PDB file of C-alpha atoms and ligand atoms in Angstrom:
ATOM      1  CA  MET A  15     -22.591  35.235  55.580  1.00  0.00           C
ATOM      2  CA  ALA A  16     -23.853  38.336  57.344  1.00  0.00           C
ATOM      3  CA  GLU A  17     -26.975  38.141  59.452  1.00  0.00           C
ATOM      4  CA  GLY A  18     -29.924  39.261  57.386  1.00  0.00           C
ATOM      5  CA  ASP A  19     -28.661  37.892  54.094  1.00  0.00           C
ATOM      6  CA  VAL A  20     -30.930  35.925  51.809  1.00  0.00           C
ATOM      7  CA  ARG A  21     -29.677  32.360  51.270  1.00  0.00           C
ATOM      8  CA  SER A  22     -30.241  31.114  47.762  1.00  0.00           C
ATOM      9  CA  THR A  23     -29.924  27.651  46.317  1.00  0.00           C
ATOM     10  CA  VAL A  24     -31.015  25.617  43.326  1.00  0.00           C
ATOM     11  CA  VAL A  25     -32.853  22.321  43.442  1.00  0.00           C
ATOM     12  CA  PRO A  26     -31.318  20.668  40.380  1.00  0.00           C
ATOM     13  CA  ALA A  27     -33.686  19.025  37.919  1.00  0.00           C
ATOM     14  CA  GLY A  28     -34.654  15.577  39.170  1.00  0.00           C
ATOM     15  CA  ARG A  29     -32.727  15.949  42.438  1.00  0.00           C
ATOM     16  CA  GLY A  30     -33.463  16.755  46.066  1.00  0.00           C
ATOM     17  CA  VAL A  31     -32.036  19.116  48.674  1.00  0.00           C
ATOM     18  CA  ALA A  32     -32.435  19.416  52.456  1.00  0.00           C
ATOM     19  CA  ILE A  33     -32.164  22.891  53.998  1.00  0.00           C
ATOM     20  CA  SER A  34     -32.231  24.025  57.634  1.00  0.00           C
ATOM     21  CA  VAL A  35     -34.788  26.799  58.082  1.00  0.00           C
ATOM     22  CA  ARG A  36     -35.302  28.857  61.241  1.00  0.00           C
ATOM     23  CA  HIS A  37     -38.626  29.815  62.778  1.00  0.00           C
ATOM     24  CA  GLY A  38     -39.945  32.950  61.055  1.00  0.00           C
ATOM     25  CA  GLU A  39     -37.807  32.701  57.947  1.00  0.00           C
ATOM     26  CA  ILE A  40     -39.546  32.989  54.591  1.00  0.00           C
ATOM     27  CA  VAL A  41     -38.875  30.373  51.921  1.00  0.00           C
ATOM     28  CA  ARG A  42     -39.540  31.546  48.371  1.00  0.00           C
ATOM     29  CA  LEU A  43     -39.821  28.652  45.962  1.00  0.00           C
ATOM     30  CA  THR A  44     -39.670  29.824  42.356  1.00  0.00           C
ATOM     31  CA  ASN A  45     -40.897  27.710  39.468  1.00  0.00           C
ATOM     32  CA  THR A  46     -38.173  29.155  37.263  1.00  0.00           C
ATOM     33  CA  TYR A  47     -39.405  27.534  34.048  1.00  0.00           C
ATOM     34  CA  GLY A  48     -43.049  27.241  35.131  1.00  0.00           C
ATOM     35  CA  SER A  49     -43.482  23.522  34.516  1.00  0.00           C
ATOM     36  CA  GLN A  50     -41.767  21.831  37.447  1.00  0.00           C
ATOM     37  CA  VAL A  51     -43.534  20.074  40.332  1.00  0.00           C
ATOM     38  CA  VAL A  52     -41.716  20.222  43.673  1.00  0.00           C
ATOM     39  CA  ASP A  53     -42.383  17.587  46.322  1.00  0.00           C
ATOM     40  CA  LEU A  54     -41.983  19.113  49.791  1.00  0.00           C
ATOM     41  CA  TRP A  55     -41.503  17.667  53.256  1.00  0.00           C
ATOM     42  CA  ALA A  56     -40.492  19.178  56.591  1.00  0.00           C
ATOM     43  CA  LEU A  57     -38.976  17.544  59.663  1.00  0.00           C
ATOM     44  CA  GLY A  58     -38.969  19.214  63.070  1.00  0.00           C
ATOM     45  CA  GLY A  59     -35.705  20.979  63.914  1.00  0.00           C
ATOM     46  CA  GLU A  60     -35.877  19.857  67.531  1.00  0.00           C
ATOM     47  CA  ASP A  61     -37.271  16.396  66.876  1.00  0.00           C
ATOM     48  CA  PRO A  62     -36.723  15.069  63.350  1.00  0.00           C
ATOM     49  CA  ALA A  63     -39.210  12.274  64.103  1.00  0.00           C
ATOM     50  CA  GLU A  64     -41.924  14.955  63.861  1.00  0.00           C
ATOM     51  CA  HIS A  65     -42.713  15.205  60.154  1.00  0.00           C
ATOM     52  CA  SER A  66     -45.047  17.062  57.857  1.00  0.00           C
ATOM     53  CA  SER A  67     -48.341  15.180  57.577  1.00  0.00           C
ATOM     54  CA  MET A  68     -50.746  15.603  54.684  1.00  0.00           C
ATOM     55  CA  ASP A  69     -53.407  13.777  56.736  1.00  0.00           C
ATOM     56  CA  HIS A  70     -53.260  16.382  59.485  1.00  0.00           C
ATOM     57  CA  THR A  71     -52.802  19.217  56.977  1.00  0.00           C
ATOM     58  CA  ARG A  72     -56.050  18.313  55.162  1.00  0.00           C
ATOM     59  CA  SER A  73     -57.833  17.796  58.484  1.00  0.00           C
ATOM     60  CA  LYS A  74     -56.719  21.096  60.036  1.00  0.00           C
ATOM     61  CA  ASN A  75     -57.292  23.125  56.851  1.00  0.00           C
ATOM     62  CA  SER A  76     -60.566  21.300  56.076  1.00  0.00           C
ATOM     63  CA  ASN A  77     -59.494  21.181  52.440  1.00  0.00           C
ATOM     64  CA  ILE A  78     -57.991  18.626  50.089  1.00  0.00           C
ATOM     65  CA  PHE A  79     -55.886  21.274  48.315  1.00  0.00           C
ATOM     66  CA  PHE A  80     -53.159  23.532  49.690  1.00  0.00           C
ATOM     67  CA  LYS A  81     -53.687  27.246  48.990  1.00  0.00           C
ATOM     68  CA  THR A  82     -52.592  30.695  50.167  1.00  0.00           C
ATOM     69  CA  GLY A  83     -53.192  31.196  53.878  1.00  0.00           C
ATOM     70  CA  MET A  84     -53.094  27.481  54.652  1.00  0.00           C
ATOM     71  CA  THR A  85     -50.563  25.799  56.923  1.00  0.00           C
ATOM     72  CA  VAL A  86     -48.670  22.524  56.683  1.00  0.00           C
ATOM     73  CA  TYR A  87     -49.176  20.639  59.956  1.00  0.00           C
ATOM     74  CA  SER A  88     -46.959  18.021  61.517  1.00  0.00           C
ATOM     75  CA  SER A  89     -47.615  14.496  62.716  1.00  0.00           C
ATOM     76  CA  GLU A  90     -48.080  16.188  66.132  1.00  0.00           C
ATOM     77  CA  ARG A  91     -50.626  18.624  64.602  1.00  0.00           C
ATOM     78  CA  ARG A  92     -48.256  21.556  65.111  1.00  0.00           C
ATOM     79  CA  ALA A  93     -47.897  24.317  62.506  1.00  0.00           C
ATOM     80  CA  MET A  94     -44.770  23.889  60.362  1.00  0.00           C
ATOM     81  CA  LEU A  95     -45.109  26.150  57.284  1.00  0.00           C
ATOM     82  CA  THR A  96     -47.724  28.699  56.201  1.00  0.00           C
ATOM     83  CA  MET A  97     -48.159  29.739  52.575  1.00  0.00           C
ATOM     84  CA  VAL A  98     -48.189  33.526  52.840  1.00  0.00           C
ATOM     85  CA  GLU A  99     -48.172  34.221  49.095  1.00  0.00           C
ATOM     86  CA  ASP A 100     -48.785  32.344  45.860  1.00  0.00           C
ATOM     87  CA  ARG A 101     -48.219  34.524  42.827  1.00  0.00           C
ATOM     88  CA  ALA A 102     -50.230  32.194  40.599  1.00  0.00           C
ATOM     89  CA  GLY A 103     -53.056  31.484  43.096  1.00  0.00           C
ATOM     90  CA  LEU A 104     -52.923  27.724  42.507  1.00  0.00           C
ATOM     91  CA  CYS A 105     -54.484  24.695  44.206  1.00  0.00           C
ATOM     92  CA  HIS A 106     -51.437  22.611  45.162  1.00  0.00           C
ATOM     93  CA  ASP A 107     -51.851  18.840  45.506  1.00  0.00           C
ATOM     94  CA  THR A 108     -51.875  17.041  48.855  1.00  0.00           C
ATOM     95  CA  LEU A 109     -53.372  13.753  47.660  1.00  0.00           C
ATOM     96  CA  LEU A 110     -50.961  11.866  45.434  1.00  0.00           C
ATOM     97  CA  CYS A 111     -47.967   9.934  46.690  1.00  0.00           C
ATOM     98  CA  PRO A 112     -44.397  10.980  45.936  1.00  0.00           C
ATOM     99  CA  CYS A 113     -43.104   9.045  42.928  1.00  0.00           C
ATOM    100  CA  ASN A 114     -41.033   5.973  43.746  1.00  0.00           C
ATOM    101  CA  ALA A 115     -39.269   3.056  42.065  1.00  0.00           C
ATOM    102  CA  ALA A 116     -42.484   1.003  41.860  1.00  0.00           C
ATOM    103  CA  ILE A 117     -44.276   3.725  39.887  1.00  0.00           C
ATOM    104  CA  TYR A 118     -41.488   3.871  37.312  1.00  0.00           C
ATOM    105  CA  ARG A 119     -41.593   0.070  36.994  1.00  0.00           C
ATOM    106  CA  GLU A 120     -45.365   0.316  36.405  1.00  0.00           C
ATOM    107  CA  LEU A 121     -44.682   2.894  33.700  1.00  0.00           C
ATOM    108  CA  GLY A 122     -42.343   0.484  31.949  1.00  0.00           C
ATOM    109  CA  CYS A 123     -39.005   2.047  32.835  1.00  0.00           C
ATOM    110  CA  LYS A 124     -36.158  -0.416  32.573  1.00  0.00           C
ATOM    111  CA  GLY A 125     -33.494  -0.163  35.253  1.00  0.00           C
ATOM    112  CA  ALA A 126     -33.137   2.580  37.835  1.00  0.00           C
ATOM    113  CA  HIS A 127     -35.003   5.879  37.562  1.00  0.00           C
ATOM    114  CA  ARG A 128     -34.613   8.737  40.027  1.00  0.00           C
ATOM    115  CA  SER A 129     -37.690   9.379  42.206  1.00  0.00           C
ATOM    116  CA  CYS A 130     -38.939  11.901  44.746  1.00  0.00           C
ATOM    117  CA  THR A 131     -38.924   9.139  47.357  1.00  0.00           C
ATOM    118  CA  GLY A 132     -35.253   8.414  46.639  1.00  0.00           C
ATOM    119  CA  ASN A 133     -34.473  12.138  46.600  1.00  0.00           C
ATOM    120  CA  PHE A 134     -36.106  12.579  50.031  1.00  0.00           C
ATOM    121  CA  HIS A 135     -33.946   9.933  51.692  1.00  0.00           C
ATOM    122  CA  GLU A 136     -30.783  10.896  49.786  1.00  0.00           C
ATOM    123  CA  ALA A 137     -31.131  14.591  50.718  1.00  0.00           C
ATOM    124  CA  LEU A 138     -31.787  13.773  54.381  1.00  0.00           C
ATOM    125  CA  GLU A 139     -28.742  11.524  54.559  1.00  0.00           C
ATOM    126  CA  ARG A 140     -26.569  14.357  53.234  1.00  0.00           C
ATOM    127  CA  VAL A 141     -27.501  16.455  56.300  1.00  0.00           C
ATOM    128  CA  GLY A 142     -27.119  13.603  58.764  1.00  0.00           C
ATOM    129  CA  HIS A 143     -30.760  12.543  59.184  1.00  0.00           C
ATOM    130  CA  THR A 144     -32.639   9.397  58.334  1.00  0.00           C
ATOM    131  CA  CYS A 145     -36.347   8.619  58.175  1.00  0.00           C
ATOM    132  CA  PRO A 146     -37.525   4.998  58.414  1.00  0.00           C
ATOM    133  CA  PHE A 147     -40.405   5.591  55.976  1.00  0.00           C
ATOM    134  CA  THR A 148     -41.522   8.127  53.377  1.00  0.00           C
ATOM    135  CA  PRO A 149     -44.163  10.589  54.606  1.00  0.00           C
ATOM    136  CA  ALA A 150     -46.723  11.858  52.099  1.00  0.00           C
ATOM    137  CA  SER A 151     -45.404  14.954  50.311  1.00  0.00           C
ATOM    138  CA  LEU A 152     -46.981  18.346  49.680  1.00  0.00           C
ATOM    139  CA  ASN A 153     -46.833  18.506  45.889  1.00  0.00           C
ATOM    140  CA  VAL A 154     -46.184  22.168  45.158  1.00  0.00           C
ATOM    141  CA  PHE A 155     -47.289  23.309  41.668  1.00  0.00           C
ATOM    142  CA  MET A 156     -48.732  19.830  40.991  1.00  0.00           C
ATOM    143  CA  ASN A 157     -52.029  20.140  39.154  1.00  0.00           C
ATOM    144  CA  VAL A 158     -54.458  17.421  40.240  1.00  0.00           C
ATOM    145  CA  PRO A 159     -58.047  18.575  39.655  1.00  0.00           C
ATOM    146  CA  VAL A 160     -60.649  16.628  41.626  1.00  0.00           C
ATOM    147  CA  GLN A 161     -64.083  15.956  40.085  1.00  0.00           C
ATOM    148  CA  MET A 162     -67.351  15.866  42.037  1.00  0.00           C
ATOM    149  CA  ASP A 163     -67.363  12.050  41.908  1.00  0.00           C
ATOM    150  CA  GLY A 164     -63.911  11.959  43.485  1.00  0.00           C
ATOM    151  CA  THR A 165     -61.994  11.229  40.299  1.00  0.00           C
ATOM    152  CA  VAL A 166     -58.547  12.828  40.256  1.00  0.00           C
ATOM    153  CA  ASP A 167     -56.828  13.958  37.077  1.00  0.00           C
ATOM    154  CA  ARG A 168     -53.129  14.624  36.492  1.00  0.00           C
ATOM    155  CA  VAL A 169     -52.371  17.548  34.191  1.00  0.00           C
ATOM    156  CA  PRO A 170     -49.366  19.829  33.607  1.00  0.00           C
ATOM    157  CA  PRO A 171     -48.735  22.645  36.104  1.00  0.00           C
ATOM    158  CA  ALA A 172     -50.799  25.809  35.591  1.00  0.00           C
ATOM    159  CA  SER A 173     -47.864  27.984  36.701  1.00  0.00           C
ATOM    160  CA  MET A 174     -45.922  30.323  34.395  1.00  0.00           C
ATOM    161  CA  PRO A 175     -42.136  30.807  34.349  1.00  0.00           C
ATOM    162  CA  GLY A 176     -41.107  32.790  37.421  1.00  0.00           C
ATOM    163  CA  ASP A 177     -44.240  32.067  39.436  1.00  0.00           C
ATOM    164  CA  TYR A 178     -43.416  31.480  43.067  1.00  0.00           C
ATOM    165  CA  VAL A 179     -44.862  30.610  46.446  1.00  0.00           C
ATOM    166  CA  ARG A 180     -43.663  32.029  49.778  1.00  0.00           C
ATOM    167  CA  LEU A 181     -43.808  29.874  52.887  1.00  0.00           C
ATOM    168  CA  ARG A 182     -43.178  31.082  56.450  1.00  0.00           C
ATOM    169  CA  ALA A 183     -41.533  28.612  58.794  1.00  0.00           C
ATOM    170  CA  GLU A 184     -43.624  28.289  61.951  1.00  0.00           C
ATOM    171  CA  MET A 185     -40.862  26.367  63.751  1.00  0.00           C
ATOM    172  CA  ASP A 186     -37.215  25.489  63.206  1.00  0.00           C
ATOM    173  CA  LEU A 187     -37.230  22.708  60.641  1.00  0.00           C
ATOM    174  CA  THR A 188     -35.397  20.743  58.003  1.00  0.00           C
ATOM    175  CA  LEU A 189     -37.045  21.405  54.659  1.00  0.00           C
ATOM    176  CA  VAL A 190     -36.686  18.748  51.973  1.00  0.00           C
ATOM    177  CA  LEU A 191     -37.463  19.657  48.355  1.00  0.00           C
ATOM    178  CA  SER A 192     -37.427  17.388  45.310  1.00  0.00           C
ATOM    179  CA  ALA A 193     -37.620  18.698  41.745  1.00  0.00           C
ATOM    180  CA  CYS A 194     -39.731  15.724  40.636  1.00  0.00           C
ATOM    181  CA  PRO A 195     -37.855  13.514  38.122  1.00  0.00           C
ATOM    182  CA  GLN A 196     -41.088  12.321  36.447  1.00  0.00           C
ATOM    183  CA  ASP A 197     -40.377  12.488  32.694  1.00  0.00           C
ATOM    184  CA  VAL A 198     -42.723   9.725  31.501  1.00  0.00           C
ATOM    185  CA  THR A 199     -46.098  11.399  32.189  1.00  0.00           C
ATOM    186  CA  PRO A 200     -46.836  15.132  31.501  1.00  0.00           C
ATOM    187  CA  ILE A 201     -47.125  16.036  35.219  1.00  0.00           C
ATOM    188  CA  ASN A 202     -43.993  18.233  34.802  1.00  0.00           C
ATOM    189  CA  GLY A 203     -45.277  19.747  31.571  1.00  0.00           C
ATOM    190  CA  ALA A 204     -46.192  18.451  28.123  1.00  0.00           C
ATOM    191  CA  GLU A 205     -42.526  18.507  27.060  1.00  0.00           C
ATOM    192  CA  ARG A 206     -41.733  15.957  29.805  1.00  0.00           C
ATOM    193  CA  GLN A 207     -38.595  17.949  30.529  1.00  0.00           C
ATOM    194  CA  VAL A 208     -37.493  17.998  34.174  1.00  0.00           C
ATOM    195  CA  ARG A 209     -36.066  21.385  35.202  1.00  0.00           C
ATOM    196  CA  ASP A 210     -34.303  23.236  38.033  1.00  0.00           C
ATOM    197  CA  VAL A 211     -36.204  25.314  40.585  1.00  0.00           C
ATOM    198  CA  HIS A 212     -34.794  28.139  42.708  1.00  0.00           C
ATOM    199  CA  VAL A 213     -35.096  28.671  46.442  1.00  0.00           C
ATOM    200  CA  ASP A 214     -34.451  31.889  48.382  1.00  0.00           C
ATOM    201  CA  ILE A 215     -34.665  31.992  52.178  1.00  0.00           C
ATOM    202  CA  ALA A 216     -35.148  35.422  53.718  1.00  0.00           C
ATOM    203  CA  PRO A 217     -34.646  36.290  57.381  1.00  0.00           C
ATOM    204  CA  ALA A 218     -37.595  36.552  59.722  1.00  0.00           C
ATOM    205  CA  ALA A 219     -39.354  39.888  59.358  1.00  0.00           C
ATOM    206  CA  PRO A 220     -39.227  42.235  62.383  1.00  0.00           C
ATOM    207  CA  GLY A 221     -42.080  41.304  64.676  1.00  0.00           C
ATOM    208  CA  GLY A 222     -42.523  38.045  62.802  1.00  0.00           C
ATOM    209  CA  VAL A 223     -44.781  39.580  60.138  1.00  0.00           C
ATOM    210  CA  ALA A 224     -44.227  38.258  56.627  1.00  0.00           C
TER     211      ALA A 224
HETATM  212 ZN1  LIG B  99     -41.812  12.834  41.832  1.00  0.00          ZN
END
């Protein structure tokens, strides 16, 4: 691949991928069908023990949502990813946990069900990393309105087909994305149909400007 090429990949419906991203590169995450939530994590490229932290992200941004202009911070309070554009202007969720086996048991699923937690660890293992626990995820496109009394709701994504967000890497990192396999509740749309999402990674802009 020539220097300067855009690298494109698909996160298959219900699956996870881990991608190496260099400082300054721009990750465009496209909600191809409009209805898919994507759980996102980042691990430091130099030190994979440094991980994206929703605690520090909310604290540094002084906000419980994630919106354009905000940055994902690490467990060391360092900048990892900044959302430089959101075509739909959404409030992305930072509060709810990534889905896991226990949630699907609660929902009455018999036997194994894929989960964002499983996807996180599976994707990391494919690129030679492990993580001894599951950090909280940034839930891109996940629509979790918060009421004045603190009540959280869970409703289908407000995005339309082709809506995208663009995130600038503020350090070298391993990006982990999970096209959430939740097909019991309508969090991935009223049809409860899990779908692919598309990822394009563009080279750093000259001068580092997105
Ligand atoms: Zn999930």
